[in-house]
mmCIF file of C-alpha atoms and ligand atoms in Angstrom:
data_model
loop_
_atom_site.group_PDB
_atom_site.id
_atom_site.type_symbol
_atom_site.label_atom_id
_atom_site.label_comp_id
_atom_site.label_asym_id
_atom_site.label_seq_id
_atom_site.Cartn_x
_atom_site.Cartn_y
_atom_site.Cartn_z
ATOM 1 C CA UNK U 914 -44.752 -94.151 36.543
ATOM 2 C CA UNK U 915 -43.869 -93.643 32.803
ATOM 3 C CA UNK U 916 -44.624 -96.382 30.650
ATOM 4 C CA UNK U 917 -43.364 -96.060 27.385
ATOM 5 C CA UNK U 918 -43.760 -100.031 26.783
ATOM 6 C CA UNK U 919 -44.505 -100.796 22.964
ATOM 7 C CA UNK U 920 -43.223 -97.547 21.708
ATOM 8 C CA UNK U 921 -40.402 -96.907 19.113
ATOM 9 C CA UNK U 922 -38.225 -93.075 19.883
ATOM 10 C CA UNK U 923 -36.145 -91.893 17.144
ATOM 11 C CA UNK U 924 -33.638 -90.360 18.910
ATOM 12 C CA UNK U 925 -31.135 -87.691 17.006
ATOM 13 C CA UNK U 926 -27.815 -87.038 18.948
ATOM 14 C CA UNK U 927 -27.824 -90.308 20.925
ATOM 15 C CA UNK U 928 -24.537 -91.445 20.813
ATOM 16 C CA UNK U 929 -23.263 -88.774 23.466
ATOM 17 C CA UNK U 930 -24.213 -86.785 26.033
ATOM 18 C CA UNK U 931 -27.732 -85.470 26.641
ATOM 19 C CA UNK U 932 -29.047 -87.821 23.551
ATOM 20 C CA UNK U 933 -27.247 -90.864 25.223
ATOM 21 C CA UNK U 934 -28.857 -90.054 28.268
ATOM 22 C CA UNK U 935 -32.472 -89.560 26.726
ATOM 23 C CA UNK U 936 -32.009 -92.812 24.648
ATOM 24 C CA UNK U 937 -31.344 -94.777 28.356
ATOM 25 C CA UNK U 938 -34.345 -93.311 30.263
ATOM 26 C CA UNK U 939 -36.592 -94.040 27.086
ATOM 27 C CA UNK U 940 -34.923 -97.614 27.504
ATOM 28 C CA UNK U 941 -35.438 -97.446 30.848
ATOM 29 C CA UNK U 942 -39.082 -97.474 30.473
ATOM 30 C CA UNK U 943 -39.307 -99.582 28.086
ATOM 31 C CA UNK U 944 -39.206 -98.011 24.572
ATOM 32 C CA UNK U 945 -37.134 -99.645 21.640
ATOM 33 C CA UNK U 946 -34.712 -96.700 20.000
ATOM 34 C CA UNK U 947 -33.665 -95.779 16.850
ATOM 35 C CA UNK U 948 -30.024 -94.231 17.521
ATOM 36 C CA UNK U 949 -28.982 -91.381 15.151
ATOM 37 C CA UNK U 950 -25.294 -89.844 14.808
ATOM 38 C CA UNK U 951 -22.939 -89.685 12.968
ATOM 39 C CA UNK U 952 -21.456 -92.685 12.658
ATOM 40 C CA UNK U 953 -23.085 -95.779 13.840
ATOM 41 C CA UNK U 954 -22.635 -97.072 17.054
ATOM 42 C CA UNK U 955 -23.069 -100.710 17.074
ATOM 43 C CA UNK U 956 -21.333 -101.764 20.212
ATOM 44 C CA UNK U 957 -23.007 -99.108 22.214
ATOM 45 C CA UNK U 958 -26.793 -100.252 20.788
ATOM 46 C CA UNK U 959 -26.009 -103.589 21.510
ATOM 47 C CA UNK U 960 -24.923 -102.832 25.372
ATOM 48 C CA UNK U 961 -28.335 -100.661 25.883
ATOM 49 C CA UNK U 962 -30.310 -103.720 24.331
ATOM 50 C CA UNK U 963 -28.530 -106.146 26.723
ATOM 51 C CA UNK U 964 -29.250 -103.468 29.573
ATOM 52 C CA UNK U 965 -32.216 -102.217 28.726
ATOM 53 C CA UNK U 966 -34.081 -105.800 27.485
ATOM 54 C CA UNK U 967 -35.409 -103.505 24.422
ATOM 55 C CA UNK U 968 -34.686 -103.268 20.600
ATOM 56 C CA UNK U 969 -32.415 -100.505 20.114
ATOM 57 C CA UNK U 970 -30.546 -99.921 16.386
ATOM 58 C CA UNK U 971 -28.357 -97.607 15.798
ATOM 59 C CA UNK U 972 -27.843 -95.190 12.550
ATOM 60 C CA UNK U 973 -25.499 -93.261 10.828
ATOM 61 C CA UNK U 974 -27.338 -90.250 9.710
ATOM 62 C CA UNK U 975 -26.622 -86.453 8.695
ATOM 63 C CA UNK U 976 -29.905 -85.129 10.397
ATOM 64 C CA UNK U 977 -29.345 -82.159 7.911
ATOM 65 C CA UNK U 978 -29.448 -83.743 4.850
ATOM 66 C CA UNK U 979 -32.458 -84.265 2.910
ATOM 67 C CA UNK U 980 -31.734 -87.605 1.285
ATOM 68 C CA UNK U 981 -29.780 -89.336 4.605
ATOM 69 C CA UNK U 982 -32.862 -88.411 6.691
ATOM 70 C CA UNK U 983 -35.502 -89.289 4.216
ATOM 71 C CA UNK U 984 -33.650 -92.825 3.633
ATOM 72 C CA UNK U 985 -33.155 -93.474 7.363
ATOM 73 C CA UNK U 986 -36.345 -93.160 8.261
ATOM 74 C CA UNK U 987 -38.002 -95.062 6.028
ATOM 75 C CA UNK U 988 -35.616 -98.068 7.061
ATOM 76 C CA UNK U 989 -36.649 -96.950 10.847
ATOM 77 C CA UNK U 990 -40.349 -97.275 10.074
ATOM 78 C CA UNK U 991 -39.586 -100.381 8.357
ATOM 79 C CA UNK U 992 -37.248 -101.953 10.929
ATOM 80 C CA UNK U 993 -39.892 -101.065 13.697
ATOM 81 C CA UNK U 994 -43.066 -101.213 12.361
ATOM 82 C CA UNK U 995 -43.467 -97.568 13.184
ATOM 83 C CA UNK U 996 -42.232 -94.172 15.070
ATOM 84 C CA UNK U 997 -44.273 -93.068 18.563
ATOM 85 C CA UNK U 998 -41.732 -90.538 19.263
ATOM 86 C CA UNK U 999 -38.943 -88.124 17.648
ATOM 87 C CA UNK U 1000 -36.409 -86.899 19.813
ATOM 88 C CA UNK U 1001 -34.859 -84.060 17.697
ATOM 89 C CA UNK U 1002 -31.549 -83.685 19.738
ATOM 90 C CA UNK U 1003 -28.478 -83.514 17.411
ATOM 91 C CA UNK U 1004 -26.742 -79.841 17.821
ATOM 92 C CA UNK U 1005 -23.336 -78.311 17.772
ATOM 93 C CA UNK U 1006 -21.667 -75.295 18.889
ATOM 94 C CA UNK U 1007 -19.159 -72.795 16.610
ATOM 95 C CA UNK U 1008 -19.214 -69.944 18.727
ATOM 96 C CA UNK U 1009 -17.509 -66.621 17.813
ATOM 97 C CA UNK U 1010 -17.527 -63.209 18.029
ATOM 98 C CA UNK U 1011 -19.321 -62.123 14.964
ATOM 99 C CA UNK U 1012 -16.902 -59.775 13.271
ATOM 100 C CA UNK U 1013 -14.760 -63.566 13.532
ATOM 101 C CA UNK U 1014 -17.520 -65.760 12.808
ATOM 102 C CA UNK U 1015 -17.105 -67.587 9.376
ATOM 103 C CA UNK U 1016 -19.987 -68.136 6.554
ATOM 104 C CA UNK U 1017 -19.804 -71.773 7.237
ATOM 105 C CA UNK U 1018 -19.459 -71.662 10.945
ATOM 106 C CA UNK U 1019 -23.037 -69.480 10.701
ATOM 107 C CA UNK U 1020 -24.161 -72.231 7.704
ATOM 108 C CA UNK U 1021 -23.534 -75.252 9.921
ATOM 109 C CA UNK U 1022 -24.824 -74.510 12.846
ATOM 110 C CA UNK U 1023 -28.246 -73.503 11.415
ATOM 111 C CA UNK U 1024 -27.739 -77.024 9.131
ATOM 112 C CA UNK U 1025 -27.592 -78.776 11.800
ATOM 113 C CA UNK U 1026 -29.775 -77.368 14.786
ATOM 114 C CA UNK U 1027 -32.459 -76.153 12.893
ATOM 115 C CA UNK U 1028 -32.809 -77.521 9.409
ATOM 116 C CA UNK U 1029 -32.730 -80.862 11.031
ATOM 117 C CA UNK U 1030 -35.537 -80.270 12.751
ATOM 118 C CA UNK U 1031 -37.317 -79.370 9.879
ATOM 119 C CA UNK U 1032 -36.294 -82.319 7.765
ATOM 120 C CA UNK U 1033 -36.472 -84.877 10.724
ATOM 121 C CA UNK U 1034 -40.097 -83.802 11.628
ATOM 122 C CA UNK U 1035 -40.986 -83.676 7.742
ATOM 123 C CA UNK U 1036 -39.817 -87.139 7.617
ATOM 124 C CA UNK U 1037 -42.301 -88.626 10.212
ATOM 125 C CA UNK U 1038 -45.148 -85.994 10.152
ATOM 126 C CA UNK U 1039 -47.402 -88.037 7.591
ATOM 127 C CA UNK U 1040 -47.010 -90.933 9.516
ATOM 128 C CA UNK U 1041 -48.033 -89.795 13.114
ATOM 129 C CA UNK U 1042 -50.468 -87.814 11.448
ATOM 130 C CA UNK U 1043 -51.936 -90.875 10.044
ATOM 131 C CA UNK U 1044 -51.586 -93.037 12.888
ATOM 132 C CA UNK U 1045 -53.229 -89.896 15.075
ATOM 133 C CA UNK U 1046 -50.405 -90.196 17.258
ATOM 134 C CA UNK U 1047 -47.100 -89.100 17.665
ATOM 135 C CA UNK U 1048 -44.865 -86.904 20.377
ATOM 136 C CA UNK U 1049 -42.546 -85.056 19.060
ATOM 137 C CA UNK U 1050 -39.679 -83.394 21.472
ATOM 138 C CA UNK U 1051 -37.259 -80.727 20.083
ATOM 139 C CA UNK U 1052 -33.673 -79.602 21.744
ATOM 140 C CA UNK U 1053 -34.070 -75.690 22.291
ATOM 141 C CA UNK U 1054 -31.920 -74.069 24.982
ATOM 142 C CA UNK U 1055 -31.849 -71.354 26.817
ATOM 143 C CA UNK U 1056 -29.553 -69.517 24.133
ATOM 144 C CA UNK U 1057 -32.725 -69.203 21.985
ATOM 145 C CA UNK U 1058 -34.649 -67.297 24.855
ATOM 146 C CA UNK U 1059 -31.777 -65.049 26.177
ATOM 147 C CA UNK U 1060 -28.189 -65.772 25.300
ATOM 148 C CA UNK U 1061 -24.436 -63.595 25.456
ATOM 149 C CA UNK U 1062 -22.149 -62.367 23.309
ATOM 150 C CA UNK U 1063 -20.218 -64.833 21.043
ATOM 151 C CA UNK U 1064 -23.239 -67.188 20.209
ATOM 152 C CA UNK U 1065 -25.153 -65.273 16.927
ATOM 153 C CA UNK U 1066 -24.870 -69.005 15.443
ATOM 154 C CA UNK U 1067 -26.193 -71.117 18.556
ATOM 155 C CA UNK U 1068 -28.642 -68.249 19.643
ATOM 156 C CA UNK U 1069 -30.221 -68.122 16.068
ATOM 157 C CA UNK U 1070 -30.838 -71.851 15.684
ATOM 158 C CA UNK U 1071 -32.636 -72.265 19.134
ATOM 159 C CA UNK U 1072 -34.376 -69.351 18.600
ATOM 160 C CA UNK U 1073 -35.706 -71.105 15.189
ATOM 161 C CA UNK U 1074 -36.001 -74.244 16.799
ATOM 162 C CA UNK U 1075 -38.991 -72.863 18.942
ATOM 163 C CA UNK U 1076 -40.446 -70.863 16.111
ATOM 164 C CA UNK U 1077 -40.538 -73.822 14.311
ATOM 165 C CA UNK U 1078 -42.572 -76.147 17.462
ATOM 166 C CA UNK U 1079 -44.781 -73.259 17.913
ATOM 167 C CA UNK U 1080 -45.780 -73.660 14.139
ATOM 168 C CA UNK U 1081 -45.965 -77.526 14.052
ATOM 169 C CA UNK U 1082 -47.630 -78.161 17.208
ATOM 170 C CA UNK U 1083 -50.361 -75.654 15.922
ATOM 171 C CA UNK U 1084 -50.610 -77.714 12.330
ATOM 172 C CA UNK U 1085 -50.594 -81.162 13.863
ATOM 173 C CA UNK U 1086 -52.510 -80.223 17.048
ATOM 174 C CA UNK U 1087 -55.734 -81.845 15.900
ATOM 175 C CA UNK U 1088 -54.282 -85.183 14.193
ATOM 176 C CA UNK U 1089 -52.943 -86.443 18.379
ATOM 177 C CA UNK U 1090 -49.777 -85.140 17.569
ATOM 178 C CA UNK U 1091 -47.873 -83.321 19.948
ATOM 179 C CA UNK U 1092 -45.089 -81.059 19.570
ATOM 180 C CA UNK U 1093 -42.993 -79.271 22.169
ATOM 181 C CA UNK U 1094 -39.346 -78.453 23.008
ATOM 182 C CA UNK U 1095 -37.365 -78.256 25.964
ATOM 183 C CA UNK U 1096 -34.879 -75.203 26.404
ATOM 184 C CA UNK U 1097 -31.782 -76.579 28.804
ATOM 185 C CA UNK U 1098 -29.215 -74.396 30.671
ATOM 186 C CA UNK U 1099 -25.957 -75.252 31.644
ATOM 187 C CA UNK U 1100 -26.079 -79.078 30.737
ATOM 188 C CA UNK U 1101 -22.467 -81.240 31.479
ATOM 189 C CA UNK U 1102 -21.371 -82.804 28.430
ATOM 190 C CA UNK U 1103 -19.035 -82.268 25.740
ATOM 191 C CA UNK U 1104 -20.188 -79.376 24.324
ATOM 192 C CA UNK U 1105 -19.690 -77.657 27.389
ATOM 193 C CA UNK U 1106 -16.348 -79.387 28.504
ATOM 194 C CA UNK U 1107 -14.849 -76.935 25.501
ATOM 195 C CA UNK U 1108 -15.204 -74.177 28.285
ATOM 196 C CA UNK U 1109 -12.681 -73.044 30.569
ATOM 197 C CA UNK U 1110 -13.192 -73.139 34.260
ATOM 198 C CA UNK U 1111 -13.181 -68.872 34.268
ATOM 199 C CA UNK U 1112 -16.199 -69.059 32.168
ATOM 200 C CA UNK U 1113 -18.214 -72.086 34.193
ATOM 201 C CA UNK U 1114 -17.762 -70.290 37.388
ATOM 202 C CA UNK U 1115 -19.283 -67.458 36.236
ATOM 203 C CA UNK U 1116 -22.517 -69.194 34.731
ATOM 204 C CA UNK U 1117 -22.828 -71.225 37.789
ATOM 205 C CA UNK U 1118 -22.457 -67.673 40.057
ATOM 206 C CA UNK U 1119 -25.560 -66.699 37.863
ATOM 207 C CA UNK U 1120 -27.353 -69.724 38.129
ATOM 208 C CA UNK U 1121 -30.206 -69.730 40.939
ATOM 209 C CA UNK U 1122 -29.604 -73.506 42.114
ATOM 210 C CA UNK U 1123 -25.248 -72.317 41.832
ATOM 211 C CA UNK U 1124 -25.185 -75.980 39.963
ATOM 212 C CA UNK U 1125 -24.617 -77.463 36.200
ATOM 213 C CA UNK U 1126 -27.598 -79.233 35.039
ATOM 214 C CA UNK U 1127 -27.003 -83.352 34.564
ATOM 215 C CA UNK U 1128 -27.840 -85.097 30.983
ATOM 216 C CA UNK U 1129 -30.475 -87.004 33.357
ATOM 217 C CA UNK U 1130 -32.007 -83.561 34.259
ATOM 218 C CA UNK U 1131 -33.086 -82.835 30.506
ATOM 219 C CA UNK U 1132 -34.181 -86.695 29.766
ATOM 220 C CA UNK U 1133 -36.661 -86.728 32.221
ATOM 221 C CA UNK U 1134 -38.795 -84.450 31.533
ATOM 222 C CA UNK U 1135 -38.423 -85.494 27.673
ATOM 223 C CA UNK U 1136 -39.451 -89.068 29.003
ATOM 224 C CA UNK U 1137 -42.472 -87.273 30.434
ATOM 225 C CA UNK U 1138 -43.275 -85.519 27.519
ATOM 226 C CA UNK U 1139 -42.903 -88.758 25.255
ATOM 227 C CA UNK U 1140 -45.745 -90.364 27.321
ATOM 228 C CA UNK U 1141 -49.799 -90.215 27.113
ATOM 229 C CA UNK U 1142 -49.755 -88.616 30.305
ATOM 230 C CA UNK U 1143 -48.680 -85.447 28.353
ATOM 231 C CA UNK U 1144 -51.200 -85.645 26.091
ATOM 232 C CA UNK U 1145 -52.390 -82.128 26.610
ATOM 233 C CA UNK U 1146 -49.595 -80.370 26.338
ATOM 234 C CA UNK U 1147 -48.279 -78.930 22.877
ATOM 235 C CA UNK U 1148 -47.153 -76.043 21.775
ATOM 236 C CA UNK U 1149 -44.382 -75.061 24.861
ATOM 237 C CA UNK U 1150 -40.635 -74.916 25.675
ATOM 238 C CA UNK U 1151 -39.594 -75.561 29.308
ATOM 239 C CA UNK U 1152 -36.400 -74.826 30.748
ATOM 240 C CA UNK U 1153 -34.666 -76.912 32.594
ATOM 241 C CA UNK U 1154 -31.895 -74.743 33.715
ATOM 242 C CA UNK U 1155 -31.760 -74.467 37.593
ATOM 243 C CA UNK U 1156 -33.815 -71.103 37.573
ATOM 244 C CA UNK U 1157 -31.771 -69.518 35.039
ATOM 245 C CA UNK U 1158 -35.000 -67.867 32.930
ATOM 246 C CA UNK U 1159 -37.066 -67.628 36.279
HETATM 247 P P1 NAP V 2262 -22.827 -83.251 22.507
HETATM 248 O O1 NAP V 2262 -22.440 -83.972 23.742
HETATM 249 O O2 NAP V 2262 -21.811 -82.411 21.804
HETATM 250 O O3 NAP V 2262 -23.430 -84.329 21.475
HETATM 251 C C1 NAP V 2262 -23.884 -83.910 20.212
HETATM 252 C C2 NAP V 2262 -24.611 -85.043 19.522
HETATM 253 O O4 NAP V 2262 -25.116 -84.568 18.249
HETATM 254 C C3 NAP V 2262 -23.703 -86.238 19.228
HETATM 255 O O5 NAP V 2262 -24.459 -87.417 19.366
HETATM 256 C C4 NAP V 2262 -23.336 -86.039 17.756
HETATM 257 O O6 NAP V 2262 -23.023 -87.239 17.088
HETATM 258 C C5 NAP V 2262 -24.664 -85.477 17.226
HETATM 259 N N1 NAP V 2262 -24.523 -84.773 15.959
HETATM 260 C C6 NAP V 2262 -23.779 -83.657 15.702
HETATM 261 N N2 NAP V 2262 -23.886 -83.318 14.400
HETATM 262 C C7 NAP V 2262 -24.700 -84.249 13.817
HETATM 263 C C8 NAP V 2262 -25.190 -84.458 12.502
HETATM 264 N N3 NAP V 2262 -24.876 -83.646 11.486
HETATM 265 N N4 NAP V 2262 -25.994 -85.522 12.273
HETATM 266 C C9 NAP V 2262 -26.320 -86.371 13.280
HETATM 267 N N5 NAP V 2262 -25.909 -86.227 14.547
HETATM 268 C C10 NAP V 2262 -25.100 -85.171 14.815
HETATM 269 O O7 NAP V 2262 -24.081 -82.271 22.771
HETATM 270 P P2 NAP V 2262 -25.059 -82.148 24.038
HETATM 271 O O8 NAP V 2262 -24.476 -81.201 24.999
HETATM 272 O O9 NAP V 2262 -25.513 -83.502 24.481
HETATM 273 O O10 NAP V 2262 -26.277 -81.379 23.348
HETATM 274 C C11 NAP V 2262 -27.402 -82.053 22.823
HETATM 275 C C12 NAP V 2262 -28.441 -81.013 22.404
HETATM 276 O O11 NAP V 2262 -28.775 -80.203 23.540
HETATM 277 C C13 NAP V 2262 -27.941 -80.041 21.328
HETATM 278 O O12 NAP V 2262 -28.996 -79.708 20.449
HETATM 279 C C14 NAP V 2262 -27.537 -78.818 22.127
HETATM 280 O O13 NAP V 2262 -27.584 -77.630 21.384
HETATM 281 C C15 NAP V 2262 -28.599 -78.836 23.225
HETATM 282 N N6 NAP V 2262 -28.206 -78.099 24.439
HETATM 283 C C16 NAP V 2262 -27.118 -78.461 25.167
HETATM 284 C C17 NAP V 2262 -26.797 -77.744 26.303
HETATM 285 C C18 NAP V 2262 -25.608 -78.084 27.156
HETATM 286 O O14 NAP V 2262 -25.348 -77.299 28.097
HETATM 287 N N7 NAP V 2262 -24.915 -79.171 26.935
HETATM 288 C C19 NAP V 2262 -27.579 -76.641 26.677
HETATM 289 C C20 NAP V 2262 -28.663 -76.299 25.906
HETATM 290 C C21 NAP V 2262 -28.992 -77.051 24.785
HETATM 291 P P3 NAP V 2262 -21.480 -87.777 16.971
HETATM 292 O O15 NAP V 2262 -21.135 -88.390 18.305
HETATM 293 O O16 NAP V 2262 -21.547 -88.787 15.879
HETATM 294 O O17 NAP V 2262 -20.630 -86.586 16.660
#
């Protein structure tokens, strides 16, 4: 049984979908949460505190900007004492045919699914490091292993995003911090509800299990990898996409 009793998660992207979902199994076993979005989410931290009989906050934060992240997480450290576990989950879609695609539709998507990895893990790196602890879970996909036309954006950011946990789990390896990423397929949540039904039939024809994956599907395993039972593992991305990359 996980027990993530006595920890604090940051949690990027929690207000909605797979964040929201990661934030409530964290809860679940017992970790208080730091919410980030964009706009704060008061009512909804204060439900999953009354639920959850754990201290959850929430934050309005830009993950890709320097100063907002830098700022919030010193008042998260702060607030909580300290950070166990970053959950770097914030991501959005601008897909596009490239000969379409605009500068900032490119610029924003890398902002904000990539940089913000890089800023967010800057921002809490010294500390785990110097606590000799610290789990660190980043929101690949799929798209950054294979991906389809339409998605030079998406497919470029997830692709960074495990270039960039290969890198960090080698530097903070020996300090007890881990660093790994988890790659999801077809996941049912807002970003996908943009899609029309043409297009979902056909991804679940070439899925292996012929089913979407469930925001509960991806949390898991991050709840796993949050915990000292993963203690050994660093350095990997794991799909959780019904067979999709078998
Ligand atoms: P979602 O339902 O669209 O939710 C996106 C979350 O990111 C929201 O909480 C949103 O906050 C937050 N966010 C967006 N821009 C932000 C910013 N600049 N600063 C702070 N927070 C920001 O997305 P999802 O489907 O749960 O996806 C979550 C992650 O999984 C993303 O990284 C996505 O790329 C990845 N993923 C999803 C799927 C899928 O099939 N759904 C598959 C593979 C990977 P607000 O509510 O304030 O806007």
């Amino acid at each position: 049984m996980i027990n993530l009793k006595e920890k604090t998660a940051i949690v990027t992207g929690a207000s909605r979908g797979i964040g929201l979902e990661i934030t409530r199994v964290l809860a679940s076993r017992g970790a208080n949460i730091a919410m980030i979005a964009t706009k704060e989410n008061k009512e909804l931290a204060s439900s999953l505190e009354a639920e959850f009989n754990v201290k959850i906050v929430s934050y309005a934060c830009d993950v890709s900007s320097s100063e907002m992240v830098e700022s919030t997480f010193k008042n998260i450290i702060e607030t909580f004492g300290a950070v166990d576990i970053l959950v770097n989950n914030a991501g959005i879609t601008r897909d596009g045919l490239l000969m379409r695609m605009k500068d900032e539709d490119f610029d924003d998507v890398l902002r904000i699914n990539l940089r913000s990895v890089f800023i967010c893990t800057k921002a809490v790196a010294r500390h785990m490091m110097g606590r000799r602890q610290g789990r660190i879970i980043n929101m690949a996909s799929i798209n950054g292993i294979r991906t389809q036309a339409g998605q030079a954006n998406y497919a470029a950011s997830k692709a960074g995003v495990i270039g960039i946990t290969k890198s960090n789990s080698m530097e903070f390896a020996a300090r007890g911090v881990t660093v790994n990423a988890v790659a999801p397929g077809f996941i049912q949540t807002d970003m996908t509800a943009k899609l029309n039904e043409d297009t979902i039939n056909k991804f679940k024809e070439n899925i292996p299990m012929k089913d979407l994956g469930k925001p509960a599907d991806v949390a898991n395993l991050v709840a796993f990898l949050a915990s000292d039972e993963a203690r050994y593992i660093t350095g990997q991305i794991i799909g959780v996409d019904g067979g999709l990359n078998a």
